PDB file of C-alpha atoms in Angstrom:
ATOM      1  CA  ARG A   1     -68.695  10.261  19.649  1.00 40.00           C
ATOM      2  CA  GLY A   2     -70.378   9.130  22.821  1.00 42.00           C
ATOM      3  CA  ASP A   3     -70.162   5.479  21.799  1.00 46.00           C
ATOM      4  CA  ALA A   4     -66.368   5.782  21.700  1.00 47.00           C
ATOM      5  CA  ALA A   5     -66.388   7.009  25.295  1.00 51.00           C
ATOM      6  CA  GLY A   6     -68.693   4.203  26.398  1.00 52.00           C
ATOM      7  CA  ALA A   7     -72.353   4.090  27.347  1.00 56.00           C
ATOM      8  CA  ALA A   8     -71.563   5.232  30.883  1.00 58.00           C
ATOM      9  CA  PHE A   9     -70.191   8.605  29.765  1.00 63.00           C
ATOM     10  CA  CYS A  10     -71.872  11.475  31.554  1.00 74.00           C
ATOM     11  CA  GLY A  11     -70.468  14.956  31.159  1.00 77.00           C
ATOM     12  CA  PHE A  12     -71.214  18.319  32.693  1.00 80.00           C
ATOM     13  CA  GLY A  13     -70.083  21.752  31.754  1.00 83.00           C
ATOM     14  CA  ARG A  14     -70.907  25.392  32.222  1.00 84.00           C
ATOM     15  CA  ALA A  15     -70.525  28.276  29.792  1.00 85.00           C
ATOM     16  CA  ALA A  16     -71.171  31.969  30.283  1.00 84.00           C
ATOM     17  CA  THR A  17     -72.434  34.155  27.476  1.00 86.00           C
ATOM     18  CA  GLY A  18     -70.402  36.975  26.003  1.00 84.00           C
ATOM     19  CA  PRO A  19     -71.691  40.546  25.617  1.00 82.00           C
ATOM     20  CA  PRO A  20     -73.840  39.860  22.522  1.00 82.00           C
ATOM     21  CA  GLY A  21     -75.237  36.689  24.151  1.00 82.00           C
ATOM     22  CA  THR A  22     -73.014  34.189  22.360  1.00 85.00           C
ATOM     23  CA  PHE A  23     -71.503  31.106  23.928  1.00 85.00           C
ATOM     24  CA  THR A  24     -69.165  28.317  22.911  1.00 86.00           C
ATOM     25  CA  PHE A  25     -69.149  24.855  24.394  1.00 85.00           C
ATOM     26  CA  HIS A  26     -66.683  22.093  23.537  1.00 85.00           C
ATOM     27  CA  THR A  27     -67.599  18.443  24.170  1.00 85.00           C
ATOM     28  CA  ILE A  28     -67.725  15.097  22.414  1.00 85.00           C
ATOM     29  CA  LYS A  29     -70.671  14.268  20.197  1.00 88.00           C
ATOM     30  CA  PRO A  30     -72.824  11.813  22.134  1.00 89.00           C
ATOM     31  CA  GLY A  31     -74.194   8.547  20.834  1.00 90.00           C
ATOM     32  CA  ALA A  32     -77.720   7.198  21.166  1.00 91.00           C
ATOM     33  CA  VAL A  33     -78.921   6.544  24.718  1.00 87.00           C
ATOM     34  CA  PRO A  34     -81.765   4.409  26.082  1.00 89.00           C
ATOM     35  CA  GLY A  35     -84.950   6.268  26.978  1.00 86.00           C
ATOM     36  CA  PRO A  36     -87.246   5.505  29.913  1.00 82.00           C
ATOM     37  CA  ASP A  37     -89.151   2.969  27.805  1.00 86.00           C
ATOM     38  CA  GLY A  38     -85.940   1.190  26.766  1.00 86.00           C
ATOM     39  CA  HIS A  39     -86.012   2.442  23.150  1.00 89.00           C
ATOM     40  CA  LEU A  40     -82.976   4.360  21.951  1.00 92.00           C
ATOM     41  CA  GLN A  41     -83.160   8.134  21.868  1.00 95.00           C
ATOM     42  CA  ALA A  42     -81.397  10.013  19.086  1.00 96.00           C
ATOM     43  CA  PRO A  43     -78.040  11.517  20.051  1.00 95.00           C
ATOM     44  CA  HIS A  44     -78.661  14.814  21.812  1.00 94.00           C
ATOM     45  CA  ILE A  45     -77.271  17.144  24.455  1.00 93.00           C
ATOM     46  CA  LEU A  46     -79.419  18.198  27.396  1.00 92.00           C
ATOM     47  CA  VAL A  47     -79.064  21.953  27.964  1.00 93.00           C
ATOM     48  CA  GLY A  48     -80.067  23.924  31.050  1.00 92.00           C
ATOM     49  CA  VAL A  49     -80.421  27.692  30.722  1.00 91.00           C
ATOM     50  CA  MET A  50     -80.203  30.062  33.672  1.00 87.00           C
ATOM     51  CA  ALA A  51     -80.454  33.824  33.346  1.00 81.00           C
ATOM     52  CA  ARG A  52     -81.240  36.928  35.301  1.00 80.00           C
ATOM     53  CA  GLY A  53     -85.013  37.242  35.632  1.00 82.00           C
ATOM     54  CA  ILE A  54     -85.637  33.506  35.165  1.00 81.00           C
ATOM     55  CA  MET A  55     -86.633  31.963  38.487  1.00 84.00           C
ATOM     56  CA  SER A  56     -85.940  28.349  37.570  1.00 88.00           C
ATOM     57  CA  ARG A  57     -83.678  26.639  35.067  1.00 90.00           C
ATOM     58  CA  CYS A  58     -85.105  26.150  31.571  1.00 93.00           C
ATOM     59  CA  TRP A  59     -84.374  22.755  29.993  1.00 95.00           C
ATOM     60  CA  THR A  60     -84.026  22.036  26.308  1.00 96.00           C
ATOM     61  CA  ARG A  61     -82.246  19.586  24.042  1.00 96.00           C
ATOM     62  CA  MET A  62     -79.910  19.993  21.113  1.00 96.00           C
ATOM     63  CA  TYR A  63     -80.255  17.351  18.428  1.00 97.00           C
ATOM     64  CA  PHE A  64     -77.887  17.016  15.453  1.00 97.00           C
ATOM     65  CA  ASP A  65     -79.047  17.761  11.908  1.00 97.00           C
ATOM     66  CA  ASP A  66     -76.745  15.111  10.438  1.00 96.00           C
ATOM     67  CA  GLU A  67     -77.972  12.196  12.572  1.00 95.00           C
ATOM     68  CA  SER A  68     -80.478   9.945  10.814  1.00 93.00           C
ATOM     69  CA  ALA A  69     -82.113   9.003  14.144  1.00 94.00           C
ATOM     70  CA  THR A  70     -83.016  12.636  14.936  1.00 96.00           C
ATOM     71  CA  GLY A  71     -86.284  12.550  12.982  1.00 92.00           C
ATOM     72  CA  GLU A  72     -87.363   9.370  14.770  1.00 92.00           C
ATOM     73  CA  ASP A  73     -86.672  10.514  18.339  1.00 95.00           C
ATOM     74  CA  ALA A  74     -89.789  10.024  20.516  1.00 93.00           C
ATOM     75  CA  VAL A  75     -89.257  13.232  22.517  1.00 94.00           C
ATOM     76  CA  LEU A  76     -88.656  15.347  19.427  1.00 95.00           C
ATOM     77  CA  ARG A  77     -91.761  13.901  17.776  1.00 94.00           C
ATOM     78  CA  CYS A  78     -93.842  15.186  20.738  1.00 94.00           C
ATOM     79  CA  VAL A  79     -92.909  18.743  19.729  1.00 96.00           C
ATOM     80  CA  PRO A  80     -95.141  20.405  17.102  1.00 96.00           C
ATOM     81  CA  ALA A  81     -93.492  20.027  13.684  1.00 96.00           C
ATOM     82  CA  ALA A  82     -93.353  23.788  13.139  1.00 96.00           C
ATOM     83  CA  ARG A  83     -91.204  24.223  16.267  1.00 97.00           C
ATOM     84  CA  ARG A  84     -88.823  21.241  16.017  1.00 97.00           C
ATOM     85  CA  HIS A  85     -86.204  23.288  14.172  1.00 97.00           C
ATOM     86  CA  THR A  86     -85.532  25.188  17.425  1.00 98.00           C
ATOM     87  CA  LEU A  87     -84.033  21.984  18.849  1.00 98.00           C
ATOM     88  CA  ILE A  88     -81.707  21.151  15.953  1.00 98.00           C
ATOM     89  CA  GLY A  89     -78.028  22.077  15.944  1.00 96.00           C
ATOM     90  CA  ARG A  90     -76.770  22.729  12.418  1.00 96.00           C
ATOM     91  CA  SER A  91     -73.447  21.292  11.315  1.00 96.00           C
ATOM     92  CA  THR A  92     -70.985  23.943  10.167  1.00 94.00           C
ATOM     93  CA  GLY A  93     -68.962  21.308   8.280  1.00 92.00           C
ATOM     94  CA  ASP A  94     -65.883  21.495  10.490  1.00 93.00           C
ATOM     95  CA  GLY A  95     -67.001  19.188  13.317  1.00 89.00           C
ATOM     96  CA  ARG A  96     -68.886  22.017  15.010  1.00 92.00           C
ATOM     97  CA  TYR A  97     -72.576  22.781  15.326  1.00 94.00           C
ATOM     98  CA  GLN A  98     -74.451  26.038  15.618  1.00 94.00           C
ATOM     99  CA  PHE A  99     -77.319  25.968  18.092  1.00 94.00           C
ATOM    100  CA  ASP A 100     -79.165  29.179  18.833  1.00 92.00           C
ATOM    101  CA  ILE A 101     -81.128  29.419  22.072  1.00 92.00           C
ATOM    102  CA  VAL A 102     -83.893  32.011  21.890  1.00 91.00           C
ATOM    103  CA  VAL A 103     -85.549  32.731  25.248  1.00 88.00           C
ATOM    104  CA  GLN A 104     -88.561  34.608  23.911  1.00 87.00           C
ATOM    105  CA  GLY A 105     -90.032  35.946  20.698  1.00 91.00           C
ATOM    106  CA  GLN A 106     -89.870  34.680  17.145  1.00 91.00           C
ATOM    107  CA  ASN A 107     -88.289  31.209  16.881  1.00 91.00           C
ATOM    108  CA  GLU A 108     -88.316  30.813  20.674  1.00 94.00           C
ATOM    109  CA  THR A 109     -86.539  27.608  21.635  1.00 96.00           C
ATOM    110  CA  VAL A 110     -88.774  24.794  22.889  1.00 96.00           C
ATOM    111  CA  PHE A 111     -88.229  24.255  26.613  1.00 95.00           C
ATOM    112  CA  PHE A 112     -89.333  21.185  28.564  1.00 94.00           C
ATOM    113  CA  ASP A 113     -90.763  20.731  32.042  1.00 87.00           C
ATOM    114  CA  ALA A 114     -88.192  19.099  34.291  1.00 72.00           C
TER     115      ALA A 114
END
């Protein structure tokens, strides 16, 4: 958990996709962090996506389905309710989460302006 690593923890990583477009990323689960207004944001991971044909990085967030604060996060609540599920990583029950990033089409992941 991020709180175990301290509030100053800031990580960075890079992962390439495999042939079918899958990726795996290993990190600690973060804790809540203060937002620009001083209120706590729900634990989340900021994700940047770069790909051939995309001229600038696409930014999204992965929230955790088993965190009670997820539903109260101010940024997530700005996203239309019907699309919020695209930002939620689903616990697989073994300490891992599945988070699908869809660049276009049905269930396209919500991306944010940087």
